Tab-separated table of C-alpha atoms and ligand atoms in Angstrom:
chain	number	residue	atom	x	y	z
J	1	UNK	CA	56.642	-3.259	-68.885
J	2	UNK	CA	56.488	-6.384	-66.760
J	3	UNK	CA	52.820	-7.256	-66.279
J	4	UNK	CA	51.582	-5.827	-69.536
J	5	UNK	CA	52.368	-7.225	-72.970
J	6	UNK	CA	52.019	-5.417	-76.275
J	7	UNK	CA	48.606	-6.203	-77.746
J	8	UNK	CA	48.770	-8.365	-80.897
J	9	UNK	CA	46.157	-8.718	-83.691
J	10	UNK	CA	45.234	-12.194	-82.391
J	11	UNK	CA	44.304	-10.644	-78.993
J	12	UNK	CA	41.570	-8.434	-80.529
J	13	UNK	CA	38.636	-10.944	-80.298
J	14	UNK	CA	39.346	-11.707	-76.608
J	15	UNK	CA	39.729	-8.021	-75.769
J	16	UNK	CA	36.478	-7.148	-77.561
J	17	UNK	CA	34.661	-9.870	-75.589
J	18	UNK	CA	35.933	-8.376	-72.309
J	19	UNK	CA	34.859	-4.852	-73.258
J	20	UNK	CA	31.465	-6.047	-74.582
J	21	UNK	CA	30.707	-7.783	-71.277
J	22	UNK	CA	30.856	-4.304	-69.668
J	23	UNK	CA	29.519	-2.113	-72.501
J	24	UNK	CA	28.469	-3.086	-76.060
J	25	UNK	CA	28.859	0.442	-77.477
J	26	UNK	CA	32.403	0.753	-76.133
J	27	UNK	CA	33.246	-2.659	-77.631
J	28	UNK	CA	32.090	-1.520	-81.054
J	29	UNK	CA	34.079	1.737	-80.889
J	30	UNK	CA	37.164	-0.056	-79.526
J	31	UNK	CA	37.059	-2.698	-82.280
J	32	UNK	CA	37.035	0.021	-84.912
J	33	UNK	CA	40.021	1.698	-83.300
J	34	UNK	CA	42.056	-1.523	-82.958
J	35	UNK	CA	41.464	-2.356	-86.634
J	36	UNK	CA	42.643	1.068	-87.836
J	37	UNK	CA	46.172	1.434	-89.197
J	38	UNK	CA	48.428	1.574	-86.130
J	39	UNK	CA	45.346	0.870	-83.964
J	40	UNK	CA	47.342	-1.441	-81.688
J	41	UNK	CA	50.158	1.053	-81.202
J	42	UNK	CA	50.705	1.636	-77.443
J	43	UNK	CA	47.916	-0.830	-76.527
J	44	UNK	CA	48.642	-3.543	-73.952
J	45	UNK	CA	47.014	-6.671	-72.560
J	46	UNK	CA	47.245	-8.360	-69.192
J	47	UNK	CA	47.366	-12.180	-69.359
J	48	UNK	CA	46.980	-14.714	-66.551
J	49	UNK	CA	49.200	-17.756	-66.081
J	50	UNK	CA	47.011	-19.708	-68.556
J	51	UNK	CA	47.878	-17.111	-71.203
J	52	UNK	CA	44.255	-15.910	-71.130
J	53	UNK	CA	43.725	-12.189	-71.740
J	54	UNK	CA	42.083	-10.729	-68.609
J	55	UNK	CA	42.629	-7.015	-69.114
J	56	UNK	CA	43.464	-4.280	-71.562
J	57	UNK	CA	44.821	-0.771	-71.346
J	58	UNK	CA	46.914	1.653	-73.378
J	59	UNK	CA	47.498	5.237	-74.275
J	60	UNK	CA	47.342	7.676	-77.166
J	61	UNK	CA	49.160	10.926	-77.834
J	62	UNK	CA	46.798	13.715	-78.943
J	63	UNK	CA	47.817	15.735	-81.990
J	64	UNK	CA	49.898	18.892	-81.541
J	65	UNK	CA	50.765	18.320	-77.884
J	66	UNK	CA	54.091	17.986	-76.094
J	67	UNK	CA	54.296	14.894	-73.860
J	68	UNK	CA	50.527	14.779	-73.254
J	69	UNK	CA	48.693	11.442	-73.300
J	70	UNK	CA	45.185	10.039	-73.038
J	71	UNK	CA	44.462	6.707	-71.455
J	72	UNK	CA	42.684	4.437	-73.957
J	73	UNK	CA	40.230	1.560	-73.399
J	74	UNK	CA	40.927	0.133	-69.947
J	75	UNK	CA	38.955	-2.923	-68.904
J	76	UNK	CA	39.362	-5.919	-66.649
J	77	UNK	CA	37.440	-9.140	-67.406
J	78	UNK	CA	34.382	-9.186	-65.121
J	79	UNK	CA	35.482	-12.539	-63.662
J	80	UNK	CA	38.709	-10.948	-62.445
J	81	UNK	CA	37.646	-7.505	-61.155
J	82	UNK	CA	38.220	-6.340	-57.577
J	83	UNK	CA	41.413	-8.384	-57.275
J	84	UNK	CA	43.806	-5.468	-57.709
J	85	UNK	CA	44.504	-5.979	-61.444
J	86	UNK	CA	43.125	-2.552	-62.444
J	87	UNK	CA	45.355	-0.816	-59.891
J	88	UNK	CA	48.408	-2.786	-61.000
J	89	UNK	CA	48.050	-2.227	-64.751
J	90	UNK	CA	47.369	1.496	-64.404
J	91	UNK	CA	50.275	1.922	-61.994
J	92	UNK	CA	52.550	0.149	-64.456
J	93	UNK	CA	51.233	2.229	-67.362
J	94	UNK	CA	51.773	5.494	-65.448
J	95	UNK	CA	55.327	4.425	-64.562
J	96	UNK	CA	55.979	3.717	-68.229
J	97	UNK	CA	54.525	7.106	-69.255
J	98	UNK	CA	56.699	8.798	-66.660
J	99	UNK	CA	59.776	7.064	-68.127
J	100	UNK	CA	58.945	8.452	-71.590
J	101	UNK	CA	58.718	11.975	-70.121
J	102	UNK	CA	54.913	12.355	-70.054
J	103	UNK	CA	53.908	15.678	-68.498
J	104	UNK	CA	50.174	15.113	-68.172
J	105	UNK	CA	47.873	12.138	-68.608
J	106	UNK	CA	44.146	12.587	-69.204
J	107	UNK	CA	41.243	10.152	-68.899
J	108	UNK	CA	37.767	10.680	-70.326
J	109	UNK	CA	34.919	8.919	-68.553
J	110	UNK	CA	31.157	9.273	-68.283
J	111	UNK	CA	28.832	9.496	-65.293
J	112	UNK	CA	26.211	7.292	-66.991
J	113	UNK	CA	23.659	5.696	-64.687
J	114	UNK	CA	21.700	2.863	-66.345
J	115	UNK	CA	17.937	2.230	-66.086
J	116	UNK	CA	18.459	0.105	-62.956
J	117	UNK	CA	20.302	2.947	-61.227
J	118	UNK	CA	23.800	1.465	-61.651
J	119	UNK	CA	26.577	4.045	-61.905
J	120	UNK	CA	28.532	2.040	-64.493
J	121	UNK	CA	31.865	3.885	-64.219
J	122	UNK	CA	31.826	4.472	-60.447
J	123	UNK	CA	34.589	1.927	-59.765
J	124	UNK	CA	36.698	3.328	-62.576
J	125	UNK	CA	36.358	6.885	-61.224
J	126	UNK	CA	37.255	5.739	-57.695
J	127	UNK	CA	40.286	3.913	-59.082
J	128	UNK	CA	41.486	7.015	-60.961
J	129	UNK	CA	41.043	9.117	-57.831
J	130	UNK	CA	42.957	6.572	-55.767
J	131	UNK	CA	45.845	6.838	-58.255
J	132	UNK	CA	45.918	10.633	-57.891
J	133	UNK	CA	43.831	11.748	-60.872
J	134	UNK	CA	41.704	14.874	-60.333
J	135	UNK	CA	38.648	16.080	-62.242
J	136	UNK	CA	39.763	18.896	-64.515
J	137	UNK	CA	36.706	19.454	-66.731
J	138	UNK	CA	33.075	18.341	-66.884
J	139	UNK	CA	31.295	18.599	-70.238
J	140	UNK	CA	27.609	18.639	-69.288
J	141	UNK	CA	25.166	16.426	-71.237
J	142	UNK	CA	28.016	15.480	-73.575
J	143	UNK	CA	26.978	11.892	-74.368
J	144	UNK	CA	23.247	12.492	-73.914
J	145	UNK	CA	20.964	14.586	-71.721
J	146	UNK	CA	22.015	13.869	-68.124
J	147	UNK	CA	25.174	12.025	-69.183
J	148	UNK	CA	28.287	14.188	-68.804
J	149	UNK	CA	31.848	13.565	-69.942
J	150	UNK	CA	34.308	13.958	-67.077
J	151	UNK	CA	37.963	14.564	-67.897
J	152	UNK	CA	40.462	13.558	-65.221
J	153	UNK	CA	44.142	14.425	-65.293
J	154	UNK	CA	47.342	13.783	-63.445
J	155	UNK	CA	50.576	15.730	-63.669
J	156	UNK	CA	53.527	13.379	-63.989
J	157	UNK	CA	56.792	15.111	-64.738
J	158	UNK	CA	57.367	18.734	-63.892
J	159	UNK	CA	58.205	21.518	-66.328
J	160	UNK	CA	59.558	20.300	-69.667
J	161	UNK	CA	62.776	21.625	-71.139
J	162	UNK	CA	62.133	24.773	-73.142
J	163	UNK	CA	63.569	23.384	-76.380
J	164	UNK	CA	60.820	20.777	-76.514
J	165	UNK	CA	58.083	23.380	-76.692
J	166	UNK	CA	56.089	23.963	-79.839
J	167	UNK	CA	56.361	27.744	-79.793
J	168	UNK	CA	52.639	28.141	-80.324
J	169	UNK	CA	52.855	31.893	-80.292
J	170	UNK	CA	54.913	31.976	-83.481
J	171	UNK	CA	53.473	29.021	-85.344
J	172	UNK	CA	49.788	28.602	-84.591
J	173	UNK	CA	47.972	31.848	-85.189
J	174	UNK	CA	45.289	31.242	-87.805
J	175	UNK	CA	42.588	28.663	-88.191
J	176	UNK	CA	40.124	27.751	-90.897
J	177	UNK	CA	36.709	26.144	-90.404
J	178	UNK	CA	36.234	22.960	-92.454
J	179	UNK	CA	32.987	21.234	-91.422
J	180	UNK	CA	30.948	20.051	-88.445
J	181	UNK	CA	30.722	16.420	-87.316
J	182	UNK	CA	28.942	14.417	-84.624
J	183	UNK	CA	31.218	13.427	-81.732
J	184	UNK	CA	31.851	9.679	-81.316
J	185	UNK	CA	29.534	7.843	-78.943
J	186	UNK	CA	27.303	10.902	-78.435
J	187	UNK	CA	23.645	11.494	-79.098
J	188	UNK	CA	23.713	14.590	-81.315
J	189	UNK	CA	26.690	16.426	-79.811
J	190	UNK	CA	28.710	18.081	-82.558
J	191	UNK	CA	32.021	19.827	-82.965
J	192	UNK	CA	33.795	21.810	-85.667
J	193	UNK	CA	36.624	20.410	-87.740
J	194	UNK	CA	39.271	23.043	-88.384
J	195	UNK	CA	42.866	23.341	-89.496
J	196	UNK	CA	45.642	25.885	-89.211
J	197	UNK	CA	45.669	27.083	-92.836
J	198	UNK	CA	43.353	30.037	-92.262
J	199	UNK	CA	44.073	33.699	-92.561
J	200	UNK	CA	42.414	34.630	-89.271
J	201	UNK	CA	41.031	33.031	-86.102
J	202	UNK	CA	37.669	31.840	-87.558
J	203	UNK	CA	35.628	34.481	-89.368
J	204	UNK	CA	32.162	35.374	-88.068
J	205	UNK	CA	30.878	33.616	-91.173
J	206	UNK	CA	32.694	30.403	-90.132
J	207	UNK	CA	30.898	30.380	-86.773
J	208	UNK	CA	27.516	31.131	-88.352
J	209	UNK	CA	27.939	28.362	-90.936
J	210	UNK	CA	28.873	25.916	-88.165
J	211	UNK	CA	25.897	26.811	-85.951
J	212	UNK	CA	23.434	26.745	-88.866
J	213	UNK	CA	24.772	23.421	-90.104
J	214	UNK	CA	24.424	21.981	-86.583
J	215	UNK	CA	20.818	23.245	-86.434
J	216	UNK	CA	20.024	21.612	-89.757
J	217	UNK	CA	21.316	18.277	-88.395
J	218	UNK	CA	19.212	18.600	-85.195
J	219	UNK	CA	22.279	18.864	-82.971
J	220	UNK	CA	21.634	19.149	-79.216
J	221	UNK	CA	24.961	20.740	-78.378
J	222	UNK	CA	28.194	21.958	-79.934
J	223	UNK	CA	31.461	21.401	-78.036
J	224	UNK	CA	34.624	23.241	-79.070
J	225	UNK	CA	38.136	23.264	-77.663
J	226	UNK	CA	40.945	25.642	-78.660
J	227	UNK	CA	44.473	26.421	-77.509
J	228	UNK	CA	44.380	29.250	-74.969
J	229	UNK	CA	46.930	31.079	-77.098
J	230	UNK	CA	44.165	31.806	-79.675
J	231	UNK	CA	43.268	34.903	-77.719
J	232	UNK	CA	40.667	36.488	-80.005
J	233	UNK	CA	38.491	33.435	-80.352
J	234	UNK	CA	36.942	33.537	-76.894
J	235	UNK	CA	35.200	36.894	-77.483
J	236	UNK	CA	33.951	35.774	-80.895
J	237	UNK	CA	32.456	32.552	-79.557
J	238	UNK	CA	30.856	34.225	-76.536
J	239	UNK	CA	29.395	36.851	-78.846
J	240	UNK	CA	27.609	34.064	-80.733
J	241	UNK	CA	26.188	32.518	-77.553
J	242	UNK	CA	28.849	29.932	-76.651
J	243	UNK	CA	29.720	29.546	-72.952
J	244	UNK	CA	33.181	28.730	-71.650
J	245	UNK	CA	32.966	25.638	-69.444
J	246	UNK	CA	36.585	25.390	-68.332
J	247	UNK	CA	40.012	24.417	-69.551
J	248	UNK	CA	42.601	21.655	-69.484
J	249	UNK	CA	45.671	23.216	-67.936
J	250	UNK	CA	49.025	22.872	-69.757
J	251	UNK	CA	47.334	20.598	-72.307
J	252	UNK	CA	49.368	21.466	-75.426
J	253	UNK	CA	52.525	22.375	-73.553
J	254	UNK	CA	53.310	24.097	-70.266
J	255	UNK	CA	51.487	27.419	-70.326
J	256	UNK	CA	49.221	26.551	-73.287
J	257	UNK	CA	45.869	25.251	-72.080
J	258	UNK	CA	42.880	23.867	-73.983
J	259	UNK	CA	39.859	26.158	-73.506
J	260	UNK	CA	36.458	24.456	-73.760
J	261	UNK	CA	33.163	25.931	-74.946
J	262	UNK	CA	29.568	24.748	-75.243
J	263	UNK	CA	26.684	25.984	-77.402
J	264	UNK	CA	23.126	24.831	-76.655
J	265	UNK	CA	20.777	24.566	-79.629
Y	301	COA	C1	37.605	0.024	-63.575
Y	301	COA	C2	38.243	-1.344	-63.635
Y	301	COA	C3	39.283	-1.363	-64.760
Y	301	COA	C4	38.937	-1.615	-62.291
Y	301	COA	O1	39.585	-2.860	-62.338
Y	301	COA	P1	39.758	-3.795	-61.041
Y	301	COA	O2	40.726	-4.854	-61.372
Y	301	COA	O3	38.430	-4.213	-60.562
Y	301	COA	O4	40.398	-2.747	-60.023
Y	301	COA	P2	41.036	-3.044	-58.581
Y	301	COA	O5	40.687	-4.433	-58.127
Y	301	COA	O6	42.478	-2.682	-58.679
Y	301	COA	O7	40.257	-2.014	-57.650
Y	301	COA	C5	40.337	-0.706	-57.960
Y	301	COA	C6	39.831	0.281	-56.980
Y	301	COA	O8	38.513	0.533	-57.392
Y	301	COA	C7	37.830	1.060	-56.309
Y	301	COA	N1	36.699	0.176	-56.053
Y	301	COA	C8	36.536	-1.095	-56.441
Y	301	COA	N2	35.317	-1.531	-56.079
Y	301	COA	C9	34.732	-0.485	-55.446
Y	301	COA	C10	33.477	-0.276	-54.817
Y	301	COA	N3	32.555	-1.239	-54.779
Y	301	COA	N4	33.219	0.923	-54.289
Y	301	COA	C11	34.150	1.936	-54.337
Y	301	COA	N5	35.335	1.782	-54.903
Y	301	COA	C12	35.624	0.597	-55.439
Y	301	COA	C13	38.750	1.089	-55.135
Y	301	COA	O9	39.394	2.344	-55.113
Y	301	COA	C14	39.718	0.000	-55.528
Y	301	COA	O10	40.914	0.183	-54.880
Y	301	COA	P3	41.151	-0.528	-53.433
Y	301	COA	O11	40.963	-1.967	-53.673
Y	301	COA	O12	42.560	-0.155	-53.109
Y	301	COA	O13	40.146	0.068	-52.502
Y	301	COA	C15	37.205	-2.483	-63.837
Y	301	COA	O14	36.257	-2.411	-62.800
Y	301	COA	C16	36.493	-2.397	-65.140
Y	301	COA	O15	36.937	-2.986	-66.134
Y	301	COA	N6	35.360	-1.666	-65.159
Y	301	COA	C17	34.578	-1.474	-66.309
Y	301	COA	C18	35.286	-0.675	-67.324
Y	301	COA	C19	35.532	0.733	-66.991
Y	301	COA	O16	34.786	1.368	-66.272
Y	301	COA	N7	36.589	1.225	-67.599
Y	301	COA	C20	36.886	2.589	-67.599
Y	301	COA	C21	36.190	3.181	-68.759
Y	301	COA	S1	36.771	4.770	-69.103
């Protein structure tokens, strides 16, 4: 990449300052991520001619997906916004992702409006739309009542070669419920932790334990997402009062989507 440089440990304080000037909560969550093992992997900074960090962006590859990526923390220093830097760094990042065979790139953003009526992420959403991203899923009241999570996506490269596929149908049939946990940055939105060591697609008991545990922790909502190939799970969840809110097309691989469900407590 030309404009962007790989983020180094010494860049963390400057990057955190930039993020905090926009949103303190995001700064806290970002700092935790950067300090994790491999937290700087695929993270980039934009520097000006004085070697001052003025922007940050990056990407992450979600687990169990073929050439699917999420955009990570993307911020431009408030003193340098509206000068085209955001457009340039995201264009460069998308070109890089295209060169490493990305199929789809997703961005999660909120529609939070602060107490003064400012739609904090309006510019970001307009920028994503300008670059060709489209809204693929809205998770209502995800962060808090009235604050949704919006998931944008863009298709980059067309159909992947068949040999790169994960063969979900053969390998990913059974799942086992582990526990519930509160989703990062949310006010009492929970999800289920699960793995693929089960002997069936969630038992009825698994779902009941999850819902009851969420009730006991005063959850507002439960959000779940599963590969569309787990055919039986939709009926089970709907039977227990979950609603399907949409899906992320070709999320895991071409033809295997991520189906999304909500349960209101
Ligand atoms: C979003 C952000 C990265 C954009 O960076 P930037 O350097 O200001 O972006 P640019 O100067 O390239 O402008 C981007 C585009 O935003 C849109 N935009 C900017 N200001 C706008 C406004 N007042 N009204 C509508 N659209 C606007 C336009 O589409 C603009 O493109 P254009 O100049 O071709 O019309 C920056 O504003 C930022 O850090 N915001 C806070 C953090 C954030 O929201 N991050 C995303 C969290 S998920």
